[in-house]
PDB file of C-alpha atoms in Angstrom:
ATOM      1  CA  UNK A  10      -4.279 -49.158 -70.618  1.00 45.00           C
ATOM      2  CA  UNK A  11      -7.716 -48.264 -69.851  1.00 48.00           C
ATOM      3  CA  UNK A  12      -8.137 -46.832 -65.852  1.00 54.00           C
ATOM      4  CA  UNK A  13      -4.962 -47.414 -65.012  1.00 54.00           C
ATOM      5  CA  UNK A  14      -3.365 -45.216 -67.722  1.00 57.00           C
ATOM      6  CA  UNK A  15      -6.167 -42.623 -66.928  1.00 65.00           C
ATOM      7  CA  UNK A  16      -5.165 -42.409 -63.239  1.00 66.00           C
ATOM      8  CA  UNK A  17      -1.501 -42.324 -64.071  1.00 66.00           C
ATOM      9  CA  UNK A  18      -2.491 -39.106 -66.390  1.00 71.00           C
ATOM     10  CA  UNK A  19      -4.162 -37.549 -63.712  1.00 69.00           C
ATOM     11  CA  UNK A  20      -1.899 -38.447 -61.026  1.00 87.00           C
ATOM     12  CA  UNK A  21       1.241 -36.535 -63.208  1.00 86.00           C
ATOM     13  CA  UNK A  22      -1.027 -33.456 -63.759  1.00 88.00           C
ATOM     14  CA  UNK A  23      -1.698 -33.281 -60.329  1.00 90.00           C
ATOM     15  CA  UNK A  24       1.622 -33.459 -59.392  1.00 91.00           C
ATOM     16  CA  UNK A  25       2.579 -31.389 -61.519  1.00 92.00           C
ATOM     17  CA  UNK A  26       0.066 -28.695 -60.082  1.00 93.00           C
ATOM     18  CA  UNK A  27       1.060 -28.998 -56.678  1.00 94.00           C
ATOM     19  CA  UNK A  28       4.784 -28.777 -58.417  1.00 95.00           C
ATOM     20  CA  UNK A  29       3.921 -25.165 -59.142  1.00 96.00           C
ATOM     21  CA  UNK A  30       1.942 -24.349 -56.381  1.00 97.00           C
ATOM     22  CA  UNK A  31       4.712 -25.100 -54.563  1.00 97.00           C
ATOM     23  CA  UNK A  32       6.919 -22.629 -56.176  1.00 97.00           C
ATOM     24  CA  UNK A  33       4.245 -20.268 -55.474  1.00 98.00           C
ATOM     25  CA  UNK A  34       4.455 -20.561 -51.992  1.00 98.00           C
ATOM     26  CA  UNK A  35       8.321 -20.618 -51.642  1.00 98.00           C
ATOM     27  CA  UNK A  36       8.718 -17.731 -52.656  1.00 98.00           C
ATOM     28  CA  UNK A  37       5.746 -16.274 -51.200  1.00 98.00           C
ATOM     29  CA  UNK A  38       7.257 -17.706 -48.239  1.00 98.00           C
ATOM     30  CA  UNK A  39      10.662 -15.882 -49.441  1.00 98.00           C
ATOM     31  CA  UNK A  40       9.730 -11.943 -50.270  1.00 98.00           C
ATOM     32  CA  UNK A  41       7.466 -12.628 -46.792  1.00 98.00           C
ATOM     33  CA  UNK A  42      11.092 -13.593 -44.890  1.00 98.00           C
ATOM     34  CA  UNK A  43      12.668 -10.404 -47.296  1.00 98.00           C
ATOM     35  CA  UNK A  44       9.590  -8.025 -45.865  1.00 98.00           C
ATOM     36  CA  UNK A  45      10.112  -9.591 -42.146  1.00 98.00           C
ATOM     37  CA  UNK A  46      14.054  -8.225 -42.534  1.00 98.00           C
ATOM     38  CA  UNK A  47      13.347  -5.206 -43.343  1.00 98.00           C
ATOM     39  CA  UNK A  48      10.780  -4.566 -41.131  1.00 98.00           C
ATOM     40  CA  UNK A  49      12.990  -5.640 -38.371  1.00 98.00           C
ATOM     41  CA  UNK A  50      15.513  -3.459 -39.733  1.00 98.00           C
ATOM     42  CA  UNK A  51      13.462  -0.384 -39.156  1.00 98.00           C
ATOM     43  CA  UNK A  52      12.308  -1.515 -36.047  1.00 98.00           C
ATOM     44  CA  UNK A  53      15.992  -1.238 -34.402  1.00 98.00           C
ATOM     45  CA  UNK A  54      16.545   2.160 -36.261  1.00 98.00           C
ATOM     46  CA  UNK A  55      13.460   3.272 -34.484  1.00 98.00           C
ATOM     47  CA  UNK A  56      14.175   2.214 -31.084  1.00 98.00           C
ATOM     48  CA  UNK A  57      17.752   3.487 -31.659  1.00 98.00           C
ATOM     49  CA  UNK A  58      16.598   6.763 -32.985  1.00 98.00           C
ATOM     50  CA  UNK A  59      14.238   6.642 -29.414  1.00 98.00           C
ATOM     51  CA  UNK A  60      16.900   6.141 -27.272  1.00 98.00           C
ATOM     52  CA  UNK A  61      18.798   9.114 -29.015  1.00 98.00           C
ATOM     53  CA  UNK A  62      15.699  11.058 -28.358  1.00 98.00           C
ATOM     54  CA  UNK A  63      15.028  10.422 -24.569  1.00 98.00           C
ATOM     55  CA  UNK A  64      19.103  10.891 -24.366  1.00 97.00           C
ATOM     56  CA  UNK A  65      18.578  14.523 -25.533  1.00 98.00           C
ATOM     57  CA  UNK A  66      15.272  14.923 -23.639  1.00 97.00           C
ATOM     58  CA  UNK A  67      16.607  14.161 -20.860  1.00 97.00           C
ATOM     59  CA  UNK A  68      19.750  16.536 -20.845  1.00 97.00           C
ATOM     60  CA  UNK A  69      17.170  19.334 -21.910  1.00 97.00           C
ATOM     61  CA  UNK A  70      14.690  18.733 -18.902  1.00 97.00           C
ATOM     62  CA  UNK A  71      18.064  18.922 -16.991  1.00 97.00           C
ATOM     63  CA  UNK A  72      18.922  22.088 -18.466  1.00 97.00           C
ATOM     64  CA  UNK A  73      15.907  23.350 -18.128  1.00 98.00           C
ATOM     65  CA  UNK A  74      15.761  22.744 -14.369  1.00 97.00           C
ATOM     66  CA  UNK A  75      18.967  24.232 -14.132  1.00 97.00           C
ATOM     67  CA  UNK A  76      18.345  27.553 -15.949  1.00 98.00           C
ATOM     68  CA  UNK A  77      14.726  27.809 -13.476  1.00 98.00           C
ATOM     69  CA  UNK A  78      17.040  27.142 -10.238  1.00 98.00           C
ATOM     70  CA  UNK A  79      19.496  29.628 -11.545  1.00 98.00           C
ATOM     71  CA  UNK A  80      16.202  32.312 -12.342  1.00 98.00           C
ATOM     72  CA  UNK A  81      14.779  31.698  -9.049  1.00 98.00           C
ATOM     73  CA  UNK A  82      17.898  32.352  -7.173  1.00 98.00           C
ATOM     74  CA  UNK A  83      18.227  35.673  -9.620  1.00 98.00           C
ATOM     75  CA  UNK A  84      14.649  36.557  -8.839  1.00 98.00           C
ATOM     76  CA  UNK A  85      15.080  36.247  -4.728  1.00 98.00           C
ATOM     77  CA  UNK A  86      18.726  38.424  -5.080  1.00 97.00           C
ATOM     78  CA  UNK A  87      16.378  41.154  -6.782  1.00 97.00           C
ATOM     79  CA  UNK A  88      13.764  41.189  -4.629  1.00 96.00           C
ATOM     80  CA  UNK A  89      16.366  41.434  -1.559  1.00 96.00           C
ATOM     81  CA  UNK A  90      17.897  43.594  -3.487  1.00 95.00           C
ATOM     82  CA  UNK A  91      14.736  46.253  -4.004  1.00 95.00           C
ATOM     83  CA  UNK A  92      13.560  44.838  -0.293  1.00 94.00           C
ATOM     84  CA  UNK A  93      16.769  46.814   0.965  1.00 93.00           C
ATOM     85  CA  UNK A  94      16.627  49.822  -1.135  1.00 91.00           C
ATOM     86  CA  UNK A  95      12.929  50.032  -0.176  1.00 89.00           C
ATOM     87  CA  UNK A  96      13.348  50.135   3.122  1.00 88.00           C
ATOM     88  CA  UNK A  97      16.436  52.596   2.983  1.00 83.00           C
ATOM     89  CA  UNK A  98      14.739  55.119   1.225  1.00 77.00           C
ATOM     90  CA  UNK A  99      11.908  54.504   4.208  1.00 71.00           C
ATOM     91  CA  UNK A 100      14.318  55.365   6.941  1.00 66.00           C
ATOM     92  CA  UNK A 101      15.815  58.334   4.664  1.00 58.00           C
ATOM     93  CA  UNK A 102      11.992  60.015   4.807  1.00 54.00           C
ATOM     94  CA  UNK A 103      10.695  62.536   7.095  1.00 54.00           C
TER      95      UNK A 103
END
């Protein structure tokens, strides 16, 4: 068979060879799909567990605007307040 038989030797190993580098690369190809899932798994818990957090931020920065209103209006009834009894104890004098 001379040549021929040679190159029909080498031809089979070499398919053979690409054969198993194929393999290879499926299933690199695979546990790189597996790793994409997951990692787009986490991404939506993150941006879910974001939105949860600017939800709650949000109420708090209205909560906390409410209780400053509510200390401001406090602080202007006390100082009315000692305003009045300031000034009565001022006409009560001498």
């Amino acid at each position: 068979m001379g040549k021929g038989g040679n190159y029909v030797t080498v031809a089979a190993s070499e398919v053979e060879e690409l054969r198993r580098k194929n393999g290879e690369m499926e299933k690199a190809v695979e546990d790189m799909r597996k790793e994409m899932l997951q990692l787009w798994r986490r991404t939506q818990v993150a941006e879910e567990a974001e939105e949860r957090l600017c939800s709650q931020l949000a109420e708090l920065e209205a909560e906390s605007l409410d209780q400053a209103r509510d200390y401001h209006s406090r602080i202007i009834i006390l100082m009315n307040e000692l305003s009045r009894l300031s000034s009565s104890s001022d006409s009560g004098s001498p």
